[in-house]
Tab-separated table of C-alpha atoms in Angstrom:
chain	number	residue	atom	x	y	z
A	1	MET	CA	100.539	96.114	-5.869
A	2	ALA	CA	101.015	97.564	-2.376
A	3	SER	CA	101.786	101.276	-2.102
A	4	ASP	CA	104.170	103.107	0.205
A	5	GLY	CA	101.943	106.178	-0.002
A	6	GLN	CA	104.569	108.310	-1.750
A	7	GLU	CA	102.782	108.320	-5.101
A	8	HIS	CA	99.656	109.833	-3.523
A	9	LEU	CA	101.364	112.943	-2.134
A	10	GLY	CA	104.798	113.163	-3.723
A	11	SER	CA	106.633	116.333	-2.727
A	12	ALA	CA	103.764	117.382	-0.446
A	13	LEU	CA	104.873	114.673	1.987
A	14	GLN	CA	107.498	115.379	4.616
A	15	LYS	CA	109.084	112.828	6.938
A	16	ARG	CA	110.763	113.748	10.174
A	17	GLN	CA	114.307	112.469	9.775
A	18	PHE	CA	116.008	110.701	12.668
A	19	LYS	CA	119.714	110.667	13.296
A	20	PRO	CA	120.960	107.057	13.435
A	21	PHE	CA	121.331	105.759	16.956
A	22	PRO	CA	121.687	102.337	18.534
A	23	GLY	CA	119.010	102.903	21.142
A	24	PRO	CA	119.221	101.588	24.675
A	25	PRO	CA	121.685	98.737	25.151
A	26	PRO	CA	119.611	95.517	25.083
A	27	ASN	CA	121.046	93.868	28.184
A	28	SER	CA	122.031	96.736	30.465
A	29	GLY	CA	120.198	99.565	32.171
A	30	PRO	CA	116.497	99.592	33.066
A	31	PRO	CA	114.598	96.860	31.185
A	32	LEU	CA	111.484	98.888	30.291
A	33	ARG	CA	112.106	101.134	27.284
A	34	ILE	CA	110.204	104.108	25.802
A	35	LEU	CA	111.278	105.656	22.484
A	36	PRO	CA	108.949	108.518	21.444
A	37	ILE	CA	109.218	109.487	17.786
A	38	GLY	CA	106.360	111.991	17.652
A	39	GLY	CA	103.659	113.680	19.707
A	40	LEU	CA	105.858	115.156	22.451
A	41	GLY	CA	106.474	118.882	22.243
A	42	GLU	CA	103.946	119.113	19.396
A	43	ILE	CA	100.305	118.432	18.608
A	44	GLY	CA	99.983	115.506	16.223
A	45	MET	CA	102.131	112.731	14.747
A	46	ASN	CA	101.600	110.511	17.782
A	47	CYS	CA	103.882	107.506	17.540
A	48	MET	CA	106.169	105.803	20.039
A	49	LEU	CA	107.927	102.542	20.728
A	50	ALA	CA	107.534	100.774	24.067
A	51	GLY	CA	109.539	97.705	24.899
A	52	VAL	CA	111.247	95.321	27.260
A	53	ARG	CA	114.973	95.271	26.551
A	54	ASP	CA	115.189	94.725	22.789
A	55	ARG	CA	111.573	93.730	22.029
A	56	TYR	CA	109.177	96.547	21.084
A	57	VAL	CA	105.647	97.447	20.121
A	58	VAL	CA	104.608	100.625	18.313
A	59	ILE	CA	101.785	102.676	19.833
A	60	ASP	CA	99.850	104.654	17.194
A	61	ALA	CA	100.941	105.880	13.772
A	62	GLY	CA	99.735	109.440	13.390
A	63	LEU	CA	100.468	112.298	11.055
A	64	MET	CA	100.753	116.009	11.722
A	65	PHE	CA	99.293	118.799	9.625
A	66	PRO	CA	101.786	121.568	8.843
A	67	ASP	CA	101.386	125.180	9.912
A	68	PHE	CA	101.552	128.194	7.630
A	69	SER	CA	105.368	128.157	7.619
A	70	ASP	CA	105.493	124.745	5.903
A	71	LEU	CA	104.534	125.957	2.438
A	72	GLY	CA	103.806	123.147	-0.003
A	73	MET	CA	103.517	120.493	2.705
A	74	GLN	CA	100.243	118.614	3.193
A	75	LYS	CA	101.283	116.030	5.770
A	76	ILE	CA	104.219	115.480	8.124
A	77	LEU	CA	104.996	111.885	9.136
A	78	PRO	CA	107.213	110.082	11.614
A	79	ASP	CA	110.433	108.791	10.092
A	80	THR	CA	109.455	105.447	8.614
A	81	ASP	CA	113.070	104.780	7.628
A	82	PHE	CA	113.844	104.515	11.329
A	83	LEU	CA	110.978	102.071	11.832
A	84	ALA	CA	112.201	100.017	8.874
A	85	GLN	CA	115.678	99.818	10.414
A	86	TRP	CA	114.139	98.538	13.642
A	87	LYS	CA	111.511	96.250	12.117
A	88	ASP	CA	113.243	93.118	13.441
A	89	ARG	CA	112.762	94.436	16.987
A	90	ILE	CA	109.143	95.582	16.470
A	91	GLU	CA	106.641	92.807	17.218
A	92	ALA	CA	103.279	94.609	17.041
A	93	LEU	CA	101.514	97.893	16.302
A	94	ILE	CA	98.632	98.955	18.569
A	95	ILE	CA	96.205	101.785	17.776
A	96	THR	CA	94.408	103.659	20.576
A	97	HIS	CA	91.756	105.436	18.457
A	98	GLY	CA	90.798	106.631	15.002
A	99	HIS	CA	91.834	110.274	14.728
A	100	GLU	CA	94.247	111.218	11.954
A	101	ASP	CA	96.992	112.184	14.401
A	102	HIS	CA	96.940	108.532	15.538
A	103	ILE	CA	96.191	106.549	12.344
A	104	GLY	CA	96.944	108.954	9.492
A	105	ALA	CA	100.497	107.693	8.912
A	106	LEU	CA	99.503	104.026	8.608
A	107	PRO	CA	99.861	103.946	4.788
A	108	TRP	CA	103.549	104.752	5.304
A	109	VAL	CA	104.208	102.972	8.607
A	110	VAL	CA	102.684	99.614	7.620
A	111	PRO	CA	105.060	99.048	4.649
A	112	ALA	CA	108.022	99.903	6.903
A	113	LEU	CA	107.254	97.034	9.281
A	114	ASP	CA	107.805	93.332	8.731
A	115	PRO	CA	104.897	91.883	6.683
A	116	GLY	CA	104.084	89.524	9.543
A	117	THR	CA	103.850	92.197	12.247
A	118	PRO	CA	100.286	92.145	13.679
A	119	ILE	CA	98.296	95.370	13.977
A	120	PHE	CA	95.688	95.674	16.739
A	121	ALA	CA	92.751	98.098	17.006
A	122	SER	CA	89.219	98.271	18.373
A	123	SER	CA	86.257	97.480	16.143
A	124	PHE	CA	85.246	100.980	14.987
A	125	VAL	CA	88.857	102.032	14.488
A	126	MET	CA	89.446	98.942	12.378
A	127	GLU	CA	86.615	100.008	10.062
A	128	LEU	CA	88.427	103.298	9.447
A	129	ILE	CA	91.771	101.554	8.985
A	130	LYS	CA	90.321	99.009	6.560
A	131	ARG	CA	88.872	101.691	4.314
A	132	ARG	CA	92.080	103.708	4.303
A	133	LEU	CA	94.497	100.854	3.715
A	134	THR	CA	92.317	99.270	1.046
A	135	GLU	CA	92.851	102.472	-0.958
A	136	TYR	CA	96.598	101.859	-0.710
A	137	SER	CA	96.371	98.084	-1.413
A	138	LEU	CA	97.732	97.396	2.079
A	139	TRP	CA	94.764	95.681	3.730
A	140	ASP	CA	95.394	92.128	4.949
A	141	GLU	CA	92.511	90.556	6.880
A	142	LYS	CA	94.793	88.140	8.741
A	143	ARG	CA	97.262	90.771	9.872
A	144	PHE	CA	94.757	93.234	11.351
A	145	ILE	CA	93.272	92.021	14.629
A	146	LYS	CA	90.309	93.525	16.493
A	147	PHE	CA	90.231	93.683	20.272
A	148	ASP	CA	87.524	94.361	22.846
A	149	MET	CA	87.880	96.469	25.963
A	150	ARG	CA	89.255	94.524	28.943
A	151	GLN	CA	90.121	91.646	26.586
A	152	LYS	CA	93.772	90.805	27.255
A	153	PHE	CA	96.048	89.813	24.390
A	154	GLN	CA	99.758	89.289	23.852
A	155	ALA	CA	101.707	91.809	21.768
A	156	GLY	CA	105.467	91.348	21.747
A	157	PRO	CA	106.797	91.358	25.314
A	158	PHE	CA	103.565	92.778	26.758
A	159	GLU	CA	100.212	91.457	27.841
A	160	ILE	CA	97.924	94.264	26.671
A	161	GLU	CA	94.630	95.130	28.347
A	162	PRO	CA	92.663	97.874	26.549
A	163	VAL	CA	90.770	100.165	28.921
A	164	ARG	CA	87.737	102.175	27.809
A	165	VAL	CA	88.157	105.959	27.723
A	166	THR	CA	85.783	108.638	26.440
A	167	HIS	CA	86.909	111.058	23.731
A	168	SER	CA	85.481	112.903	20.705
A	169	ILE	CA	85.393	109.830	18.450
A	170	PRO	CA	83.893	106.398	19.249
A	171	ASP	CA	85.614	103.301	20.608
A	172	CYS	CA	88.749	104.822	22.173
A	173	CYS	CA	91.050	103.108	24.616
A	174	GLY	CA	94.028	103.475	26.854
A	175	LEU	CA	96.532	100.641	27.122
A	176	ILE	CA	97.618	98.713	30.201
A	177	MET	CA	100.863	97.028	29.196
A	178	ARG	CA	101.996	94.336	31.620
A	179	SER	CA	105.337	92.550	31.412
A	180	SER	CA	107.679	90.518	33.585
A	181	GLU	CA	109.585	93.743	34.272
A	182	GLY	CA	106.646	95.933	35.246
A	183	THR	CA	103.502	97.651	34.005
A	184	LEU	CA	103.212	100.643	31.669
A	185	VAL	CA	100.007	102.659	31.187
A	186	HIS	CA	99.295	104.801	28.117
A	187	THR	CA	95.995	106.692	28.339
A	188	GLY	CA	95.612	107.554	24.660
A	189	ASP	CA	93.482	110.675	24.107
A	190	TRP	CA	90.771	110.977	26.728
A	191	LYS	CA	88.377	112.919	28.904
A	192	ILE	CA	85.892	111.747	31.519
A	193	ASP	CA	82.403	112.180	30.083
A	194	GLU	CA	79.936	111.452	32.854
A	195	HIS	CA	77.041	111.129	30.388
A	196	PRO	CA	78.375	109.703	27.102
A	197	LEU	CA	75.717	109.619	24.413
A	198	ASP	CA	76.709	106.136	23.255
A	199	GLY	CA	76.528	104.777	26.818
A	200	GLU	CA	80.179	103.670	26.825
A	201	GLN	CA	81.489	104.912	30.165
A	202	PHE	CA	85.048	105.882	31.047
A	203	ASP	CA	86.389	102.834	32.925
A	204	ARG	CA	87.158	104.369	36.317
A	205	GLY	CA	87.123	100.957	37.962
A	206	LEU	CA	89.967	99.540	35.903
A	207	PHE	CA	92.112	102.647	36.302
A	208	SER	CA	91.575	102.602	40.077
A	209	ALA	CA	92.483	98.917	40.285
A	210	LEU	CA	95.909	99.735	38.845
A	211	ALA	CA	96.979	101.383	42.098
A	212	SER	CA	97.604	97.945	43.592
A	213	GLU	CA	99.903	96.989	40.690
A	214	ARG	CA	102.480	99.734	41.326
A	215	VAL	CA	102.525	100.925	37.720
A	216	ALA	CA	106.121	101.596	36.671
A	217	LEU	CA	105.297	104.398	34.215
A	218	MET	CA	102.138	106.226	33.217
A	219	MET	CA	101.876	108.355	30.060
A	220	SER	CA	98.889	110.690	29.758
A	221	ASP	CA	97.312	113.157	27.304
A	222	SER	CA	98.400	116.758	28.029
A	223	THR	CA	96.336	118.649	25.429
A	224	ASN	CA	94.088	120.566	27.856
A	225	VAL	CA	96.304	120.673	30.939
A	226	LEU	CA	96.171	124.491	30.934
A	227	SER	CA	92.366	124.426	31.333
A	228	PRO	CA	91.083	124.331	34.942
A	229	GLY	CA	88.074	122.308	36.048
A	230	ARG	CA	86.397	119.587	34.012
A	231	THR	CA	85.190	119.242	30.436
A	232	LEU	CA	81.543	119.583	29.479
A	233	SER	CA	79.699	116.372	28.738
A	234	GLU	CA	78.651	115.752	25.152
A	235	GLN	CA	75.119	115.563	26.586
A	236	VAL	CA	75.232	119.326	27.255
A	237	VAL	CA	76.134	120.004	23.622
A	238	HIS	CA	73.408	117.595	22.482
A	239	ASP	CA	70.789	119.516	24.471
A	240	SER	CA	72.057	122.879	23.220
A	241	ILE	CA	71.858	121.826	19.566
A	242	VAL	CA	68.302	120.574	20.067
A	243	ASP	CA	67.271	123.831	21.778
A	244	LYS	CA	68.812	126.077	19.118
A	245	VAL	CA	67.203	124.142	16.264
A	246	LEU	CA	63.777	124.206	17.912
A	247	GLN	CA	64.088	127.960	18.519
A	248	HIS	CA	64.667	128.420	14.776
A	249	ASN	CA	61.537	126.528	13.742
A	250	GLY	CA	59.649	128.351	11.014
A	251	LYS	CA	62.520	130.789	10.428
A	252	GLY	CA	64.568	128.956	7.794
A	253	ARG	CA	67.311	126.386	7.394
A	254	VAL	CA	69.778	125.225	10.013
A	255	ILE	CA	73.396	124.552	9.009
A	256	CYS	CA	75.654	122.833	11.530
A	257	THR	CA	79.394	122.549	10.997
A	258	GLN	CA	81.509	120.161	13.068
A	259	PHE	CA	84.545	117.893	12.933
A	260	ALA	CA	83.663	115.010	10.613
A	261	SER	CA	84.968	112.383	13.035
A	262	ASN	CA	82.713	113.500	15.892
A	263	VAL	CA	80.053	110.842	15.435
A	264	HIS	CA	78.730	111.516	18.955
A	265	ARG	CA	77.742	115.046	17.897
A	266	LEU	CA	75.363	113.533	15.361
A	267	TYR	CA	73.147	112.192	18.163
A	268	GLY	CA	72.166	115.788	18.912
A	269	VAL	CA	71.785	116.611	15.234
A	270	LYS	CA	69.452	113.662	14.675
A	271	ARG	CA	67.425	114.378	17.816
A	272	ALA	CA	67.060	118.035	16.805
A	273	ALA	CA	65.982	117.068	13.299
A	274	ASP	CA	63.376	114.618	14.565
A	275	ALA	CA	62.024	117.092	17.133
A	276	SER	CA	61.666	119.865	14.553
A	277	GLY	CA	60.393	117.795	11.630
A	278	ARG	CA	63.540	118.276	9.571
A	279	LYS	CA	65.550	115.909	7.388
A	280	VAL	CA	69.330	115.652	7.762
A	281	CYS	CA	71.583	116.354	4.784
A	282	PHE	CA	75.371	115.890	4.751
A	283	VAL	CA	77.336	118.291	2.562
A	284	GLY	CA	80.943	117.073	2.596
A	285	ALA	CA	82.253	113.581	1.827
A	286	SER	CA	84.231	113.041	5.040
A	287	LEU	CA	81.073	113.223	7.164
A	288	SER	CA	79.628	110.187	5.404
A	289	LEU	CA	82.901	108.288	5.770
A	290	TYR	CA	82.708	108.329	9.572
A	291	LEU	CA	78.946	107.777	9.772
A	292	GLU	CA	79.171	104.764	7.451
A	293	ALA	CA	82.060	103.290	9.461
A	294	SER	CA	80.047	103.664	12.663
A	295	TRP	CA	76.994	102.135	10.963
A	296	ARG	CA	78.966	99.070	9.882
A	297	ASP	CA	80.219	98.767	13.444
A	298	GLY	CA	76.747	99.162	14.974
A	299	ARG	CA	77.479	102.522	16.630
A	300	ALA	CA	75.782	105.037	14.329
A	301	PRO	CA	73.054	107.346	15.681
A	302	PHE	CA	71.071	106.777	12.477
A	303	ASP	CA	71.121	104.888	9.180
A	304	PRO	CA	73.092	106.717	6.450
A	305	LYS	CA	70.267	105.796	4.055
A	306	GLU	CA	68.044	108.320	5.885
A	307	LEU	CA	70.161	111.223	4.642
A	308	VAL	CA	68.817	113.653	2.082
A	309	GLN	CA	71.128	114.040	-0.906
A	310	PRO	CA	72.690	117.503	-1.403
A	311	GLU	CA	71.163	117.763	-4.883
A	312	GLU	CA	67.693	117.730	-3.287
A	313	LEU	CA	68.289	120.840	-1.157
A	314	ARG	CA	67.162	123.326	-3.805
A	315	HIS	CA	63.721	121.690	-3.938
A	316	MET	CA	63.139	121.468	-0.175
A	317	ASP	CA	61.248	123.757	2.171
A	318	PRO	CA	63.943	125.600	4.206
A	319	ASN	CA	62.072	124.717	7.395
A	320	GLN	CA	62.341	120.995	6.702
A	321	VAL	CA	66.107	120.578	6.416
A	322	LEU	CA	69.063	120.427	8.799
A	323	ILE	CA	72.371	120.553	6.948
A	324	VAL	CA	75.601	119.185	8.439
A	325	THR	CA	78.674	120.351	6.597
A	326	THR	CA	82.450	120.277	6.615
A	327	GLY	CA	84.647	123.364	6.783
A	328	SER	CA	84.751	124.278	10.466
A	329	GLN	CA	88.420	125.281	10.119
A	330	GLY	CA	87.948	127.458	7.051
A	331	GLU	CA	89.527	124.893	4.734
A	332	PRO	CA	89.395	126.489	1.263
A	333	ARG	CA	87.930	123.444	-0.502
A	334	ALA	CA	85.452	122.489	2.237
A	335	GLN	CA	81.803	123.112	1.473
A	336	LEU	CA	81.021	125.747	4.115
A	337	CYS	CA	84.022	127.835	3.098
A	338	MET	CA	83.066	127.503	-0.558
A	339	ALA	CA	79.519	128.564	0.325
A	340	ALA	CA	80.936	131.612	2.109
A	341	ARG	CA	82.713	132.526	-1.151
A	342	GLU	CA	79.509	131.723	-3.101
A	343	GLU	CA	81.376	128.990	-5.001
A	344	SER	CA	79.623	125.830	-3.769
A	345	ARG	CA	77.393	124.137	-6.304
A	346	VAL	CA	75.253	122.421	-3.661
A	347	LEU	CA	75.253	124.767	-0.655
A	348	LYS	CA	73.888	128.249	-1.318
A	349	ILE	CA	73.517	130.485	1.732
A	350	GLN	CA	70.037	131.950	2.143
A	351	PRO	CA	68.871	134.887	4.256
A	352	ASN	CA	67.776	133.670	7.713
A	353	ASP	CA	69.940	130.539	7.613
A	354	LEU	CA	71.094	129.659	11.130
A	355	VAL	CA	74.726	128.492	11.224
A	356	LEU	CA	75.685	126.523	14.343
A	357	TYR	CA	79.467	126.456	14.720
A	358	SER	CA	79.802	123.197	16.665
A	359	ALA	CA	83.595	122.981	16.727
A	360	LYS	CA	86.726	124.535	18.170
A	361	VAL	CA	88.884	126.900	16.153
A	362	ILE	CA	92.242	125.124	15.973
A	363	PRO	CA	95.131	127.506	16.780
A	364	GLY	CA	96.489	128.935	13.552
A	365	ASN	CA	93.096	128.855	11.813
A	366	GLU	CA	91.582	131.904	13.534
A	367	GLY	CA	91.968	134.214	10.538
A	368	LYS	CA	90.485	131.769	8.035
A	369	VAL	CA	87.527	130.921	10.264
A	370	SER	CA	86.767	134.558	11.082
A	371	LYS	CA	86.827	135.501	7.405
A	372	MET	CA	84.497	132.606	6.565
A	373	LEU	CA	81.976	133.384	9.305
A	374	ASN	CA	81.930	137.076	8.399
A	375	ALA	CA	81.240	136.169	4.774
A	376	LEU	CA	78.357	133.932	5.845
A	377	ALA	CA	76.890	136.720	7.964
A	378	ALA	CA	77.230	139.140	5.041
A	379	GLN	CA	74.978	136.828	3.013
A	380	GLY	CA	72.272	137.026	5.665
A	381	ALA	CA	73.041	133.977	7.816
A	382	ARG	CA	72.932	134.176	11.599
A	383	VAL	CA	76.038	132.583	13.139
A	384	ARG	CA	76.055	131.080	16.639
A	385	GLN	CA	79.538	130.374	17.938
A	386	SER	CA	80.084	131.784	21.432
A	387	ARG	CA	81.235	129.605	24.312
A	388	GLY	CA	78.037	130.417	26.170
A	389	ASP	CA	76.049	128.664	23.450
A	390	ASN	CA	77.545	125.285	24.564
A	391	LEU	CA	77.816	124.114	20.973
A	392	HIS	CA	81.126	122.341	21.449
A	393	THR	CA	83.096	120.459	24.069
A	394	SER	CA	86.631	119.176	23.999
A	395	GLY	CA	87.590	115.520	23.819
A	396	HIS	CA	90.646	116.090	26.016
A	397	ALA	CA	90.662	116.113	29.824
A	398	TYR	CA	90.914	119.320	31.860
A	399	GLN	CA	93.031	119.639	35.007
A	400	ASP	CA	90.635	118.065	37.520
A	401	GLU	CA	90.204	114.979	35.335
A	402	LEU	CA	93.960	114.663	34.806
A	403	VAL	CA	94.565	114.804	38.553
A	404	GLU	CA	91.778	112.309	39.270
A	405	VAL	CA	93.291	109.633	37.042
A	406	LEU	CA	96.839	110.261	38.286
A	407	GLN	CA	95.610	109.889	41.859
A	408	SER	CA	93.723	106.714	40.929
A	409	VAL	CA	96.642	104.990	39.194
A	410	ARG	CA	99.410	106.307	41.502
A	411	PRO	CA	102.260	105.499	39.105
A	412	GLN	CA	105.859	105.353	40.267
A	413	HIS	CA	106.941	107.473	37.283
A	414	PHE	CA	105.096	109.828	34.943
A	415	LEU	CA	105.783	111.001	31.385
A	416	PRO	CA	103.377	113.619	29.954
A	417	VAL	CA	102.593	113.045	26.269
A	418	HIS	CA	100.513	114.571	23.477
A	419	GLY	CA	101.189	118.265	23.803
A	420	GLU	CA	103.468	121.208	23.205
A	421	TYR	CA	106.311	121.920	25.610
A	422	ALA	CA	104.309	124.270	27.849
A	423	PHE	CA	101.594	121.606	28.155
A	424	LEU	CA	104.067	118.874	29.069
A	425	THR	CA	105.801	120.950	31.746
A	426	GLU	CA	102.486	121.991	33.296
A	427	HIS	CA	101.292	118.378	33.333
A	428	ALA	CA	104.537	117.353	35.027
A	429	LEU	CA	103.992	119.979	37.746
A	430	LEU	CA	100.394	118.842	38.166
A	431	ALA	CA	101.549	115.250	38.677
A	432	LYS	CA	104.059	116.294	41.328
A	433	GLU	CA	102.038	118.890	43.201
A	434	LYS	CA	98.486	117.518	42.992
A	435	ALA	CA	98.972	113.758	42.569
A	436	GLY	CA	102.163	113.165	44.549
A	437	VAL	CA	104.142	111.481	41.753
A	438	ASN	CA	107.805	111.730	42.749
A	439	PHE	CA	109.532	110.833	39.474
A	440	VAL	CA	108.420	112.958	36.527
A	441	GLU	CA	110.210	113.829	33.288
A	442	VAL	CA	109.416	116.074	30.322
A	443	CYS	CA	110.559	114.762	26.949
A	444	VAL	CA	110.158	116.639	23.656
A	445	CYS	CA	110.763	115.699	20.026
A	446	VAL	CA	113.495	118.113	18.975
A	447	ASN	CA	116.693	117.912	16.988
A	448	ILE	CA	118.945	116.590	19.745
A	449	CYS	CA	119.721	113.276	21.376
A	450	GLN	CA	118.471	112.831	24.918
A	451	THR	CA	118.118	109.907	27.294
A	452	TRP	CA	116.536	109.655	30.698
A	453	GLY	CA	116.984	106.835	33.140
A	454	PHE	CA	114.057	106.523	35.517
A	455	LYS	CA	114.447	104.118	38.394
A	456	ASN	CA	113.365	101.163	36.260
A	457	VAL	CA	112.304	102.729	32.945
A	458	TYR	CA	114.621	103.923	30.171
A	459	VAL	CA	113.315	106.803	28.034
A	460	CYS	CA	115.390	107.437	24.929
A	461	LEU	CA	114.715	110.161	22.394
A	462	CYS	CA	117.038	110.797	19.499
A	463	MET	CA	116.155	112.959	16.494
């Protein structure tokens, strides 16, 4: 029997409630319609409707993790009741990539849509979706459709062309959405990695070609708009991990903590292990989930069968093991945090362990992470975390990359997405001042009803 997800979380689940509204009138006003229902004015819960008159597609179905003020909440979702009310107008769901803030709400969004509504995703992302929805008895092989980059397909009123972007998880795309009334572009989450470890380059050529199409509206990731310059390539992090592991040869174990979804980071881990004669061991179930999905999709840096089992660690020479573990954000039940409290059954910190913190501290987690790292150091581990160590790079574009793509596409209108209010306003200024976009709006998901009428695009937000 299919689940609506409620039984899995119960009262720990919170939906954002929408006030009822009719939406844009179907046969008057600008024909292109954007209805954001998450991801604007906040980090997470990315979900929006894009349409032509009264025919829509949904872009992404993400969740948001609550902050410390949301006691008792585990997940915050877009209002699926709203989607259910509009299911007769929704003709497809398209996923840009596999992070939780883009696919995490699928177990609740999928039951809200019509059972015949197709759901599109790239190959690796579909592996993640299949595993998740099988747990909820929602997987339907015929309904879920894989696409390739630059392979055009019809979804509702749009001809969709996925465009390759680089990010911190494999197989990500932006969406070029062409219709009889004009073209929309949604970048998804992205950066420009000049040296991607999987060889899948950011598709500059396709973005540049859009300039001749006079794109009606472009929507772009605003996460790192406050950061000047350009992001580091994952290749730099790869080389740094290899160097740090080799420098620790003969001195003890190496423990690397990272985001579980960052499969690209494992290229450096594997290279470092091979170069130093170490075996890789995963401590934390979510790491294996992403590696196995990438293996099934042919993208993994190594075969999961090569991994040493955590139970074998106690019998291994410390100089022959490289441990990758969860817990970079100080999550209480993650293995690294449990090891810091001396509560993990499989990961016991030893004097002279080298801990490589290959992640970013997410705002709000600073206290937990600091406490964890101090506890590790108190047990004799050496912790490497500083920015100068080049152990992490962001998956979201910095200012120079944002400007480059805006200048390449040259949209008529621009709507910053994926970011808090300060990020959206700064991105809007960047588009005007550095890229020459004349029509720019900032739209946030707050508890009011707002509509904007661009020259030929209608943006409606009502919560």
